[in-house]
Amino acid sequence: MKKLVTLLVAFSLSPAFGWDNNDIDRAWRAEQSDHLQKLISQDRFAGLYIHYRLAMIALNNDDKKTAKVSLETIKDSLKKSYQTQDEAALYSAALGLSITLKPWQAAFIAGDAEDALAYSLEISEEHAPTLMVKGIALHNTPSLLGGDKAKALEYFDKALTIYQQTEAWGLEDAWLWKAKTLYKLDRTADAESTLQALKDRYPDFKEAQNLNLADL
């Protein structure tokens, strides 16, 4: 019985494994939208994840129409129907990106995004993608509405620690947003070194390579 209890405790403290696909992430980092389209398969989550990355690429290139189509695909598929931590985190992340298209919608979208994260965290607080998405939300939300960049940094750090133990989608995002958050907290040297480490690790990551922290 003692051994069983020990195993159960160890399991409960272990990271919650997240979905991962390196081929998709390589195409996303290099902003190869055509290649991403070809990788869409019958796997439901993979297809929705690809749409998330296509939306990110489109936004980076100021193509709001394409971004909207991909984000609507995710929202229509996952609204009130997410069943895993990955799905809940992706749905919340997609809602967050939607706010960049129409900032005035934030008040109507935030509740659903928060509910999705709460759902995931209730399952496990060790799911790196969920922590990453939570960190971005805290970074982007005005302080008067509950935003907290110092708290966001804690979420990014925890997520990155878990990413070191198990691969999952969102590692690059957590790293990139950690650099942005450090900069916003006036920790300029730490922000620059964090961003440089990301660039060194992923020389194909266009968004990171093109980021100038001083422009934030």
Coordinates of N, CA, C and O in Angstrom, one line a residue, residues 26-134:
R26 N 8.2 23.1 -37.2 CA 9.3 23.6 -38.1 C 8.7 24.5 -39.2 O 9.2 25.5 -39.6
A27 N 7.6 24.0 -39.8 CA 7.0 24.8 -40.9 C 6.4 26.1 -40.4 O 6.5 27.1 -41.1
W28 N 5.9 26.1 -39.2 CA 5.3 27.3 -38.6 C 6.5 28.3 -38.3 O 6.4 29.5 -38.7
R29 N 7.5 27.8 -37.7 CA 8.6 28.8 -37.3 C 9.2 29.4 -38.6 O 9.5 30.6 -38.6
A30 N 9.3 28.7 -39.7 CA 9.8 29.2 -41.0 C 8.7 30.0 -41.8 O 9.0 30.4 -42.8
E31 N 7.5 30.0 -41.2 CA 6.3 30.7 -41.9 C 6.1 30.1 -43.2 O 5.8 30.8 -44.2
Q32 N 6.1 28.8 -43.3 CA 5.8 28.1 -44.6 C 4.3 27.7 -44.6 O 3.9 26.5 -44.4
S33 N 3.5 28.6 -44.9 CA 2.0 28.4 -44.9 C 1.6 27.3 -45.9 O 0.7 26.5 -45.5
D34 N 2.2 27.3 -47.1 CA 1.8 26.3 -48.0 C 2.1 24.9 -47.5 O 1.3 24.0 -47.7
H35 N 3.2 24.7 -46.9 CA 3.6 23.4 -46.4 C 2.7 23.0 -45.2 O 2.3 21.9 -45.1
L36 N 2.3 24.0 -44.4 CA 1.4 23.7 -43.3 C 0.1 23.2 -43.8 O -0.5 22.3 -43.3
Q37 N -0.4 23.8 -44.9 CA -1.7 23.4 -45.5 C -1.6 21.9 -45.9 O -2.6 21.2 -45.7
K38 N -0.5 21.5 -46.4 CA -0.3 20.1 -46.9 C -0.2 19.2 -45.7 O -0.5 18.0 -45.9
L39 N 0.1 19.6 -44.5 CA 0.2 18.8 -43.3 C -1.1 18.5 -42.6 O -1.2 17.7 -41.8
I40 N -2.2 19.3 -43.1 CA -3.5 19.1 -42.5 C -4.0 17.7 -42.8 O -4.0 17.2 -43.9
S41 N -4.3 16.9 -41.8 CA -4.7 15.5 -41.9 C -6.1 15.3 -41.3 O -6.8 16.2 -40.9
Q42 N -6.4 14.0 -41.1 CA -7.7 13.6 -40.5 C -7.6 13.8 -38.9 O -8.6 13.7 -38.3
D43 N -6.4 13.9 -38.4 CA -6.2 14.1 -37.0 C -6.8 15.5 -36.6 O -6.4 16.5 -37.0
R44 N -7.9 15.4 -35.8 CA -8.6 16.7 -35.4 C -7.8 17.7 -34.8 O -7.8 18.9 -35.2
F45 N -7.0 17.3 -33.8 CA -6.3 18.4 -33.1 C -5.1 18.9 -33.9 O -4.9 20.1 -34.0
A46 N -4.5 18.0 -34.7 CA -3.4 18.5 -35.5 C -3.9 19.5 -36.6 O -3.2 20.5 -36.8
G47 N -5.1 19.2 -37.1 CA -5.6 20.2 -38.1 C -5.9 21.5 -37.5 O -5.7 22.6 -38.0
L48 N -6.5 21.5 -36.3 CA -6.8 22.8 -35.6 C -5.6 23.5 -35.2 O -5.5 24.7 -35.2
Y49 N -4.6 22.8 -34.7 CA -3.3 23.4 -34.3 C -2.7 24.1 -35.5 O -2.1 25.2 -35.4
I50 N -2.7 23.4 -36.7 CA -2.2 24.0 -37.9 C -2.9 25.3 -38.2 O -2.3 26.3 -38.6
H51 N -4.2 25.3 -38.1 CA -4.9 26.6 -38.3 C -4.5 27.7 -37.3 O -4.4 28.8 -37.7
Y52 N -4.2 27.3 -36.1 CA -3.7 28.3 -35.1 C -2.4 28.9 -35.6 O -2.2 30.1 -35.6
R53 N -1.5 28.0 -36.1 CA -0.2 28.5 -36.6 C -0.4 29.3 -37.9 O 0.3 30.3 -38.1
L54 N -1.3 28.9 -38.7 CA -1.6 29.7 -39.9 C -2.1 31.1 -39.6 O -1.7 32.0 -40.3
A55 N -2.9 31.1 -38.6 CA -3.4 32.4 -38.1 C -2.3 33.3 -37.6 O -2.3 34.5 -37.9
M56 N -1.4 32.7 -36.9 CA -0.2 33.5 -36.4 C 0.6 34.1 -37.5 O 1.0 35.2 -37.5
I57 N 0.9 33.2 -38.5 CA 1.7 33.7 -39.6 C 1.0 34.8 -40.4 O 1.6 35.8 -40.8
A58 N -0.4 34.6 -40.6 CA -1.1 35.6 -41.3 C -1.1 36.9 -40.5 O -1.0 38.0 -41.1
L59 N -1.3 36.9 -39.2 CA -1.2 38.1 -38.4 C 0.1 38.8 -38.5 O 0.2 40.0 -38.6
N60 N 1.2 38.0 -38.5 CA 2.5 38.6 -38.6 C 2.7 39.3 -40.0 O 3.6 40.2 -40.1
N61 N 1.9 38.9 -41.0 CA 2.0 39.4 -42.3 C 0.9 40.4 -42.6 O 0.6 40.7 -43.8
D62 N 0.1 40.8 -41.5 CA -1.0 41.7 -41.7 C -2.1 41.2 -42.6 O -2.7 42.0 -43.3
D63 N -2.3 39.9 -42.6 CA -3.3 39.3 -43.4 C -4.5 38.9 -42.5 O -4.6 37.7 -42.1
K64 N -5.3 39.9 -42.1 CA -6.3 39.6 -41.1 C -7.4 38.7 -41.6 O -8.0 37.9 -40.9
K65 N -7.7 38.7 -42.9 CA -8.7 37.9 -43.5 C -8.4 36.4 -43.4 O -9.2 35.6 -42.9
T66 N -7.2 36.1 -43.7 CA -6.8 34.7 -43.6 C -6.7 34.2 -42.1 O -7.1 33.1 -41.8
A67 N -6.2 35.1 -41.3 CA -6.2 34.8 -39.8 C -7.6 34.6 -39.3 O -7.8 33.6 -38.5
K68 N -8.5 35.4 -39.7 CA -9.9 35.2 -39.2 C -10.5 33.9 -39.6 O -11.1 33.2 -38.8
V69 N -10.2 33.5 -40.8 CA -10.8 32.2 -41.3 C -10.2 31.0 -40.4 O -11.0 30.1 -40.0
S70 N -8.9 31.0 -40.2 CA -8.4 29.9 -39.4 C -8.8 30.0 -38.0 O -9.1 28.9 -37.4
L71 N -8.9 31.2 -37.4 CA -9.4 31.3 -36.0 C -10.8 30.9 -35.8 O -11.2 30.2 -34.9
E72 N -11.7 31.2 -36.8 CA -13.1 30.8 -36.8 C -13.2 29.3 -36.9 O -14.1 28.7 -36.2
T73 N -12.3 28.7 -37.6 CA -12.3 27.2 -37.7 C -12.1 26.6 -36.4 O -12.8 25.6 -36.0
I74 N -11.1 27.1 -35.6 CA -10.8 26.6 -34.3 C -12.0 26.8 -33.3 O -12.4 25.9 -32.6
K75 N -12.5 28.0 -33.3 CA -13.5 28.4 -32.4 C -14.8 27.6 -32.7 O -15.5 27.1 -31.7
D76 N -15.1 27.4 -33.9 CA -16.3 26.7 -34.3 C -16.2 25.2 -33.9 O -17.2 24.6 -33.5
S77 N -15.0 24.7 -33.9 CA -14.8 23.3 -33.6 C -14.7 23.0 -32.1 O -15.1 21.9 -31.6
L78 N -14.2 24.0 -31.3 CA -13.9 23.7 -29.9 C -14.8 24.4 -28.9 O -14.8 24.1 -27.7
K79 N -15.6 25.3 -29.4 CA -16.5 26.1 -28.5 C -17.4 25.1 -27.7 O -18.2 24.3 -28.3
K80 N -17.3 25.1 -26.4 CA -18.0 24.3 -25.5 C -17.9 22.8 -25.8 O -18.8 22.0 -25.4
S81 N -16.8 22.4 -26.5 CA -16.7 21.0 -26.8 C -15.3 20.5 -26.6 O -14.9 19.3 -27.0
Y82 N -14.4 21.3 -26.0 CA -13.0 20.8 -25.8 C -13.1 19.7 -24.7 O -13.8 19.8 -23.7
Q83 N -12.3 18.7 -24.9 CA -12.3 17.5 -24.0 C -10.9 17.1 -23.4 O -10.9 16.2 -22.6
T84 N -9.9 17.8 -23.8 CA -8.6 17.6 -23.3 C -7.9 18.9 -22.9 O -8.4 20.0 -23.3
Q85 N -6.8 18.8 -22.2 CA -6.1 20.0 -21.9 C -5.5 20.7 -23.1 O -5.6 21.9 -23.2
D86 N -5.1 20.0 -24.1 CA -4.5 20.6 -25.3 C -5.6 21.3 -26.0 O -5.4 22.4 -26.5
E87 N -6.8 20.7 -26.1 CA -7.9 21.4 -26.8 C -8.3 22.7 -26.1 O -8.6 23.7 -26.7
A88 N -8.4 22.6 -24.8 CA -8.8 23.8 -24.0 C -7.8 24.9 -24.1 O -8.2 26.0 -24.3
A89 N -6.5 24.5 -24.0 CA -5.5 25.5 -24.1 C -5.5 26.2 -25.5 O -5.3 27.4 -25.7
L90 N -5.7 25.3 -26.6 CA -5.7 25.9 -27.9 C -6.9 26.8 -28.2 O -6.7 27.8 -28.8
Y91 N -8.0 26.4 -27.6 CA -9.2 27.2 -27.8 C -9.0 28.6 -27.1 O -9.3 29.6 -27.7
S92 N -8.4 28.6 -25.9 CA -8.2 29.8 -25.2 C -7.2 30.7 -26.0 O -7.3 31.9 -26.1
A93 N -6.1 30.0 -26.5 CA -5.1 30.7 -27.3 C -5.7 31.4 -28.5 O -5.4 32.5 -28.9
A94 N -6.6 30.6 -29.2 CA -7.3 31.1 -30.4 C -8.1 32.3 -30.1 O -8.2 33.3 -30.8
L95 N -8.8 32.3 -29.0 CA -9.7 33.4 -28.5 C -8.8 34.6 -28.3 O -9.1 35.8 -28.6
G96 N -7.6 34.4 -27.7 CA -6.7 35.5 -27.4 C -6.2 36.1 -28.7 O -6.2 37.4 -28.8
L97 N -5.9 35.3 -29.7 CA -5.5 35.9 -31.0 C -6.7 36.7 -31.7 O -6.4 37.7 -32.4
S98 N -7.9 36.2 -31.5 CA -9.0 36.9 -32.0 C -9.2 38.3 -31.5 O -9.6 39.2 -32.3
I99 N -8.7 38.5 -30.3 CA -8.8 39.9 -29.7 C -7.9 40.8 -30.5 O -8.2 42.0 -30.6
T100 N -6.8 40.3 -31.1 CA -6.0 41.2 -31.8 C -6.6 41.7 -33.1 O -6.3 42.7 -33.7
L101 N -7.6 40.9 -33.6 CA -8.3 41.3 -34.8 C -9.4 42.3 -34.5 O -9.6 43.3 -35.3
K102 N -10.1 42.2 -33.4 CA -11.1 43.1 -33.0 C -11.0 43.4 -31.5 O -11.7 42.7 -30.7
P103 N -10.1 44.3 -31.1 CA -9.9 44.5 -29.6 C -11.2 44.8 -28.8 O -11.2 44.5 -27.6
W104 N -12.2 45.4 -29.5 CA -13.4 45.7 -28.8 C -14.1 44.5 -28.3 O -15.0 44.5 -27.5
Q105 N -13.8 43.3 -28.9 CA -14.5 42.1 -28.5 C -13.9 41.5 -27.2 O -14.4 40.5 -26.7
A106 N -12.9 42.1 -26.7 CA -12.2 41.5 -25.5 C -13.1 41.2 -24.4 O -13.0 40.1 -23.7
A107 N -14.0 42.1 -24.1 CA -14.9 41.9 -22.9 C -15.8 40.7 -23.1 O -16.3 40.1 -22.2
F108 N -16.1 40.4 -24.4 CA -17.0 39.3 -24.7 C -16.3 37.9 -24.8 O -16.9 36.9 -24.7
I109 N -15.0 38.0 -25.1 CA -14.2 36.8 -25.4 C -13.5 36.3 -24.1 O -13.3 35.1 -23.9
A110 N -13.1 37.2 -23.3 CA -12.2 36.9 -22.1 C -12.8 35.8 -21.2 O -12.1 34.9 -20.8
G111 N -14.1 35.9 -21.0 CA -14.7 34.9 -20.1 C -14.6 33.5 -20.6 O -14.2 32.5 -19.8
D112 N -14.8 33.2 -21.9 CA -14.7 31.9 -22.5 C -13.2 31.4 -22.4 O -13.0 30.3 -22.2
A113 N -12.3 32.4 -22.7 CA -10.9 32.0 -22.7 C -10.5 31.6 -21.3 O -9.7 30.6 -21.1
E114 N -10.9 32.3 -20.3 CA -10.6 32.0 -18.9 C -11.2 30.7 -18.4 O -10.6 29.9 -17.7
D115 N -12.5 30.4 -18.9 CA -13.1 29.2 -18.6 C -12.3 28.0 -19.1 O -12.2 26.9 -18.4
A116 N -11.8 28.1 -20.3 CA -11.1 27.0 -20.9 C -9.8 26.7 -20.2 O -9.4 25.6 -19.9
L117 N -9.1 27.8 -19.7 CA -7.9 27.6 -19.0 C -8.2 27.0 -17.6 O -7.5 26.1 -17.1
A118 N -9.3 27.4 -17.0 CA -9.7 26.9 -15.7 C -10.0 25.4 -15.8 O -9.6 24.6 -14.9
Y119 N -10.6 25.0 -16.9 CA -11.0 23.6 -17.2 C -9.7 22.8 -17.2 O -9.5 21.7 -16.6
S120 N -8.7 23.3 -18.0 CA -7.4 22.6 -18.1 C -6.7 22.5 -16.8 O -6.1 21.4 -16.5
L121 N -6.6 23.6 -16.1 CA -5.8 23.6 -14.9 C -6.5 22.8 -13.8 O -5.8 22.3 -12.9
E122 N -7.8 22.6 -13.9 CA -8.4 21.7 -12.9 C -8.0 20.2 -13.1 O -7.9 19.5 -12.2
I123 N -7.7 19.9 -14.4 CA -7.2 18.6 -14.7 C -5.8 18.4 -14.2 O -5.5 17.4 -13.5
S124 N -5.0 19.3 -14.5 CA -3.6 19.3 -14.0 C -3.0 20.7 -14.1 O -3.3 21.4 -15.1
E125 N -2.2 21.1 -13.1 CA -1.5 22.4 -13.1 C -0.1 22.2 -13.7 O 0.7 23.2 -13.6
E126 N 0.2 21.1 -14.3 CA 1.5 20.8 -14.8 C 1.5 20.6 -16.4 O 2.4 20.0 -16.9
H127 N 0.5 21.2 -17.0 CA 0.4 21.1 -18.5 C 1.0 22.4 -19.1 O 0.5 23.5 -19.0
A128 N 2.2 22.2 -19.7 CA 3.0 23.4 -20.1 C 2.3 24.3 -21.1 O 2.3 25.5 -20.9
P129 N 1.6 23.8 -22.1 CA 0.9 24.7 -23.0 C -0.2 25.5 -22.3 O -0.3 26.7 -22.6
T130 N -0.9 25.0 -21.4 CA -1.9 25.7 -20.6 C -1.2 26.9 -19.8 O -1.7 28.0 -19.8
L131 N -0.1 26.6 -19.2 CA 0.7 27.6 -18.4 C 1.2 28.7 -19.4 O 1.1 29.9 -19.0
M132 N 1.6 28.3 -20.6 CA 2.1 29.3 -21.5 C 0.9 30.2 -21.9 O 1.1 31.4 -22.0
V133 N -0.2 29.6 -22.3 CA -1.4 30.5 -22.7 C -1.8 31.4 -21.5 O -2.1 32.6 -21.8
K134 N -1.8 30.9 -20.3 CA -2.2 31.7 -19.2 C -1.2 32.8 -19.0 O -1.6 34.0 -18.7

